[in-house]
XYZ file of C-alpha atoms in Angstrom:
396
model
C 2.355 -3.726 -16.608
C 1.815 -7.287 -17.982
C 4.861 -8.242 -20.089
C 4.556 -11.399 -22.150
C 8.195 -12.037 -22.626
C 9.788 -15.477 -23.347
C 10.375 -16.047 -19.632
C 9.394 -13.986 -16.627
C 12.475 -12.935 -14.788
C 11.097 -14.235 -11.547
C 13.423 -14.075 -8.967
C 12.375 -15.732 -5.902
C 23.507 -25.020 1.617
C 26.006 -30.410 3.503
C 22.898 -31.250 5.158
C 20.253 -33.620 3.817
C 16.867 -32.127 3.035
C 14.225 -32.777 5.671
C 10.619 -31.678 6.024
C 9.531 -31.132 9.587
C 6.334 -32.801 10.943
C 4.553 -29.484 11.109
C 4.930 -29.020 7.326
C 7.699 -26.334 7.375
C 10.586 -26.809 5.180
C 14.083 -27.041 6.697
C 16.614 -24.433 5.527
C 19.356 -26.140 3.548
C 22.678 -24.524 4.098
C 25.105 -26.283 1.807
C 25.155 -28.340 -1.476
C 28.759 -28.587 -2.380
C 28.450 -29.945 -6.014
C 29.730 -27.682 -8.768
C 27.796 -27.008 -12.015
C 30.074 -27.819 -14.894
C 28.989 -25.974 -18.009
C 30.983 -26.801 -21.110
C 30.624 -25.761 -24.725
C 31.898 -26.250 -28.178
C 30.765 -23.198 -30.127
C 33.365 -23.250 -32.903
C 36.536 -21.405 -33.633
C 34.668 -18.454 -35.087
C 34.006 -17.334 -31.494
C 37.558 -17.774 -30.277
C 38.546 -15.323 -27.522
C 34.880 -14.467 -26.883
C 33.752 -14.471 -23.233
C 31.013 -16.693 -22.042
C 29.140 -15.593 -18.942
C 27.032 -17.571 -16.445
C 24.918 -15.161 -14.328
C 22.684 -16.044 -11.509
C 19.822 -13.592 -11.882
C 18.441 -13.224 -8.413
C 21.741 -12.622 -6.473
C 23.816 -11.265 -9.340
C 26.596 -13.933 -9.081
C 28.755 -14.041 -12.248
C 31.070 -16.779 -13.514
C 32.817 -16.602 -16.890
C 35.283 -18.281 -19.239
C 36.971 -17.461 -22.459
C 36.456 -19.526 -25.655
C 39.727 -21.162 -26.788
C 39.885 -23.542 -29.826
C 36.125 -23.192 -29.985
C 35.506 -24.516 -26.515
C 34.970 -23.335 -22.968
C 34.311 -24.610 -19.467
C 32.801 -22.843 -16.491
C 32.746 -24.566 -13.106
C 30.331 -22.771 -10.824
C 29.938 -23.670 -7.151
C 26.385 -24.328 -6.235
C 26.259 -24.147 -2.366
C 22.605 -23.151 -2.401
C 21.156 -25.468 -5.026
C 19.720 -24.956 -8.487
C 18.529 -21.642 -9.784
C 17.776 -19.569 -12.946
C 20.744 -18.195 -14.769
C 21.516 -16.254 -17.816
C 23.961 -17.709 -20.304
C 25.495 -14.949 -22.385
C 28.073 -15.221 -25.183
C 30.050 -12.080 -25.871
C 29.379 -8.387 -24.931
C 26.581 -7.602 -27.328
C 22.930 -7.261 -26.509
C 21.861 -9.448 -29.577
C 19.201 -11.864 -28.279
C 20.848 -14.744 -30.136
C 23.753 -14.457 -27.707
C 21.560 -14.727 -24.612
C 19.655 -17.570 -23.035
C 17.874 -18.185 -19.780
C 18.671 -21.524 -18.200
C 18.054 -23.547 -15.076
C 21.299 -24.681 -13.684
C 22.115 -26.883 -10.690
C 25.019 -29.183 -9.591
C 26.021 -31.453 -12.483
C 26.940 -31.236 -16.156
C 25.497 -29.187 -19.024
C 27.163 -29.219 -22.507
C 26.293 -26.706 -25.221
C 27.171 -27.613 -28.847
C 26.842 -24.651 -31.360
C 27.932 -23.784 -34.861
C 29.614 -20.457 -34.269
C 26.469 -18.351 -34.438
C 26.390 -17.648 -30.711
C 23.557 -19.673 -29.146
C 21.369 -19.925 -32.298
C 20.557 -23.494 -33.001
C 22.845 -24.783 -30.176
C 22.061 -28.211 -28.748
C 21.969 -28.642 -24.937
C 22.754 -31.986 -23.208
C 23.972 -33.299 -19.959
C 22.257 -34.384 -16.622
C 18.616 -34.917 -16.161
C 18.005 -31.377 -15.169
C 19.216 -30.118 -18.579
C 16.662 -32.305 -20.367
C 13.942 -31.048 -18.026
C 14.880 -27.418 -18.639
C 14.972 -27.853 -22.416
C 11.449 -29.378 -22.349
C 10.215 -26.232 -20.596
C 12.343 -23.907 -22.750
C 10.876 -25.525 -25.964
C 7.377 -25.156 -24.453
C 7.869 -21.495 -24.179
C 9.969 -21.052 -27.381
C 9.288 -17.684 -29.145
C 8.608 -19.573 -32.401
C 5.541 -21.452 -31.047
C 2.253 -20.057 -32.391
C 1.260 -18.932 -28.854
C 4.479 -17.173 -28.291
C 4.338 -15.315 -31.587
C 0.808 -14.129 -30.873
C 1.818 -12.988 -27.368
C 4.799 -11.150 -28.883
C 2.459 -9.159 -31.290
C 0.114 -8.421 -28.373
C 3.031 -7.260 -26.209
C 4.058 -4.784 -28.992
C 0.438 -3.554 -29.262
C 0.186 -3.226 -25.498
C 3.389 -1.148 -25.408
C 2.057 1.168 -28.165
C -1.267 1.562 -26.453
C 0.406 2.341 -23.174
C 2.687 4.932 -24.663
C -0.455 6.661 -26.249
C -2.310 6.469 -22.941
C -5.069 4.323 -24.582
C -6.258 2.454 -21.488
C -9.239 0.914 -23.300
C -7.076 -0.614 -25.971
C -4.626 -1.759 -23.264
C -7.352 -3.562 -21.355
C -8.669 -5.327 -24.429
C -5.207 -6.459 -25.397
C -4.648 -7.779 -21.858
C -7.864 -9.871 -22.171
C -6.668 -11.472 -25.454
C -3.359 -12.165 -23.896
C -4.931 -13.710 -20.810
C -6.756 -16.214 -22.990
C -3.504 -17.204 -24.771
C -1.673 -17.456 -21.322
C -4.375 -19.918 -20.171
C -3.321 -22.197 -23.035
C 0.246 -21.935 -21.982
C -0.581 -22.427 -18.329
C -2.421 -25.641 -19.131
C 0.706 -27.000 -20.742
C 2.822 -25.926 -17.784
C 0.447 -27.593 -15.261
C 0.646 -30.860 -17.223
C 4.490 -30.730 -17.194
C 4.481 -29.924 -13.489
C 2.306 -32.887 -12.694
C 4.862 -35.251 -14.202
C 7.998 -33.625 -12.806
C 7.309 -32.741 -9.196
C 10.796 -33.553 -8.136
C 12.487 -31.226 -10.647
C 14.052 -27.878 -9.643
C 12.604 -26.554 -12.952
C 9.154 -27.144 -11.426
C 10.021 -24.770 -8.562
C 10.764 -22.182 -11.152
C 7.452 -22.775 -13.049
C 5.430 -22.655 -9.799
C 6.898 -19.521 -8.381
C 6.926 -17.585 -11.661
C 3.817 -18.691 -13.565
C 1.282 -19.754 -10.909
C -0.203 -16.432 -9.831
C -2.894 -17.748 -7.354
C -1.090 -17.883 -3.969
C -3.025 -20.906 -2.658
C -2.316 -22.935 -5.797
C 1.278 -21.758 -5.709
C 1.649 -22.870 -2.088
C -0.052 -26.193 -2.736
C 2.333 -27.025 -5.648
C 5.394 -25.899 -3.735
C 4.478 -28.051 -0.770
C 3.928 -31.082 -2.917
C 7.320 -30.846 -4.640
C 9.773 -33.687 -4.166
C 12.802 -33.473 -1.813
C 15.198 -32.601 -4.694
C 12.952 -29.823 -6.003
C 12.500 -28.354 -2.614
C 16.256 -28.333 -2.102
C 16.708 -25.988 -5.098
C 17.813 -22.413 -4.436
C 14.482 -21.284 -6.036
C 12.382 -23.265 -3.638
C 14.528 -22.403 -0.596
C 14.080 -18.634 -1.381
C 10.380 -19.245 -1.594
C 10.155 -21.115 1.757
C 12.703 -18.781 3.525
C 12.457 -15.331 2.087
C 15.377 -13.157 3.037
C 17.356 -15.997 4.661
C 18.723 -17.727 1.570
C 19.505 -14.619 -0.427
C 19.086 -10.935 0.180
C 16.704 -8.864 -1.989
C 17.082 -9.552 -5.657
C 19.379 -7.392 -7.712
C 17.763 -5.003 -10.249
C 18.287 -6.075 -13.861
C 16.556 -6.069 -17.206
C 16.892 -5.686 -20.914
C 15.422 -2.415 -21.845
C 16.005 -0.220 -24.862
C 14.450 2.848 -23.268
C 16.136 5.841 -21.705
C 15.050 4.434 -18.309
C 17.680 1.798 -18.563
C 20.374 4.498 -18.336
C 19.111 5.926 -15.047
C 21.174 5.454 -11.840
C 19.070 3.429 -9.462
C 21.384 3.524 -6.444
C 19.156 5.985 -4.797
C 16.313 3.379 -4.573
C 18.246 0.666 -2.689
C 17.027 -0.710 0.640
C 18.594 1.464 3.358
C 18.851 4.584 1.232
C 16.782 7.738 1.631
C 13.477 7.452 -0.194
C 13.269 10.036 -3.080
C 10.699 12.779 -2.418
C 7.759 13.204 -4.721
C 4.318 14.849 -4.917
C 1.222 14.540 -7.134
C -2.462 15.615 -7.119
C -5.132 13.417 -5.640
C -8.520 12.846 -7.463
C -9.765 16.154 -6.212
C -6.687 18.037 -7.406
C -5.116 18.553 -4.018
C -1.345 18.143 -3.984
C -0.116 15.339 -1.842
C 3.559 14.913 -0.885
C 5.503 11.935 0.551
C 6.879 14.493 3.104
C 3.295 14.814 4.433
C 3.588 11.388 6.008
C 6.865 11.891 7.867
C 6.770 9.903 11.107
C 4.584 7.019 9.547
C 5.259 3.899 7.617
C 4.394 4.529 3.970
C 3.702 1.791 1.462
C 3.954 3.439 -1.961
C 2.125 1.311 -4.568
C 2.714 1.878 -8.290
C -0.238 0.676 -10.428
C -2.614 1.653 -13.195
C -6.197 1.018 -14.216
C -5.048 -0.994 -17.301
C -2.501 -3.157 -15.373
C -3.922 -6.685 -15.310
C -1.372 -8.081 -12.770
C -2.090 -5.209 -10.425
C -5.572 -6.506 -9.682
C -4.517 -9.776 -7.851
C -2.441 -7.641 -5.503
C -5.322 -5.438 -4.292
C -6.755 -7.998 -1.705
C -3.251 -8.375 -0.183
C -2.877 -4.587 0.000
C -6.274 -4.192 1.672
C -5.582 -6.990 4.116
C -2.252 -5.384 5.210
C -3.706 -1.956 5.410
C -6.642 -3.063 7.502
C -4.442 -4.974 9.868
C -1.984 -2.171 10.408
C -4.031 1.033 9.794
C -4.004 1.894 13.424
C -0.261 1.483 13.652
C 0.927 4.439 11.627
C 0.665 2.757 8.228
C -0.256 4.815 5.178
C -0.931 3.278 1.720
C -0.077 5.808 -0.902
C -1.148 4.587 -4.456
C 0.593 6.291 -7.444
C -1.071 5.631 -10.791
C 0.551 5.520 -14.089
C -2.675 6.315 -15.834
C -2.880 9.179 -18.322
C -6.694 9.534 -18.527
C -8.461 10.715 -15.329
C -11.747 9.110 -16.151
C -10.118 5.606 -16.306
C -8.182 6.231 -13.142
C -11.253 7.357 -11.201
C -13.349 4.441 -12.556
C -10.759 1.907 -11.484
C -10.588 3.502 -7.982
C -14.291 3.172 -7.645
C -14.480 -0.355 -9.086
C -11.873 -1.792 -6.819
C -12.850 0.300 -3.790
C -9.447 1.709 -3.383
C -10.156 3.718 -0.168
C -6.601 4.729 0.445
C -4.768 7.837 -0.778
C -4.631 7.862 -4.526
C -2.439 10.366 -6.481
C -1.244 10.797 -10.116
C 0.054 13.448 -12.411
C -1.623 11.436 -15.255
C 1.573 11.256 -17.251
C 1.624 7.462 -17.870
C 5.108 5.993 -17.758
C 6.462 9.580 -17.480
C 4.966 9.831 -13.957
C 7.784 11.616 -11.911
C 7.451 9.429 -8.821
C 7.718 6.227 -10.998
C 10.854 7.501 -12.698
C 12.377 8.524 -9.329
C 11.927 4.971 -8.023
C 12.860 3.166 -11.235
C 9.341 1.650 -11.518
C 9.766 0.319 -15.170
C 7.120 -2.369 -14.650
C 4.040 -2.579 -12.446
C 2.807 -3.666 -9.987
C 5.647 -2.410 -7.883
C 5.836 -1.079 -4.349
C 8.203 0.423 -1.784
C 7.988 0.459 1.996
C 9.334 3.583 3.617
C 10.203 4.003 7.260
C 8.928 6.921 9.490
C 12.488 8.364 9.114
C 12.232 8.230 5.336
C 14.390 5.259 4.664
C 13.606 2.487 2.125
C 12.860 -0.693 4.135
C 11.774 -3.087 1.336
C 10.822 -3.048 -2.392
C 8.765 -5.300 -4.651
C 6.499 -6.911 -1.985
C 3.739 -9.117 -3.524
C 1.055 -11.401 -2.275
C 1.407 -12.466 1.370
C 4.933 -10.967 1.462
C 3.271 -7.536 1.967
C 1.799 -8.416 5.278
C 4.814 -10.521 6.365
C 7.246 -7.640 5.788
C 5.059 -5.187 7.602
C 4.833 -7.559 10.575
C 8.624 -7.177 10.981
C 8.250 -3.505 11.714
C 4.656 -2.916 12.971
C 4.273 -5.084 15.999
């Protein structure tokens, strides 16, 4: 599902950075400088907690507001990364902000209304982040239009109106191109900023373009935790934690059963001919379960990567099992034919109420899960070239 939110929650330490002659990026193991986040939010918020949360790994630092002020000193051994700054326990959006944070100083000056209207100052990276933040501010005309389209998309999806969802996606794509042009212009002038690593990994969908930008980043940008995760997947940080802001009942589910290393939940659904297909049918094989839908724009760029991985390993006990979140059979079958999805396609045609999607906590698509011959979850959320790379670890 394409969600046009303020920021995509894209979650991709003392030796000097060095790039090897073969173009590979050296793994940086230590950057000892702390991030010092201070604030003066006014006495109205006295005794309120302020949290600094690293989104990918789930690392949390906090401080209590006293005399209107707070200070958080967070070690940054792996470099700069995207964090959530949250004031208080409530879920009000005015108390939450996404921010790039690295070693150095950031100061937040507010007027007692949580983070509404707060001014951010400090080291160069703070200025860089605020330029990007303001570019994506929800009050810009493009952001407002995208917000309206997101709500319409949500309504169309709930009603199972794939035609409307596809049309909404097209309108949103044109607006996103406007935003992407501004991002690329900013990137071109800030290639040594850790913020650029965030923009490239989260907003540049074309893998070749993404790789090109990441390889052209300056040494400081490449030393960020974001870039290091990109260049060394699985070595800098483990798989990302599951988090999100969701007002649906899905947010209350216990997702412990879908962690890597756990038993894969069983499920079944009819294929396009009405024959019931079960995950248990493929015991003894590696199964890549792919959650998608005919109306899902971001699902389409993943298809070539899925096909390449399937073709490479189809003779090594790999099964691709595609579970659609469609609600109309005609749209589902049309998409299968249009994209030549010649693997196993199943669906109960229940949209977001698809039992398999609920069992695996698939609250956004595209999403996939790799399951071992023994029925254990090996990996989740593989995209682009990472699909084939992860399979190569097991299918040799």
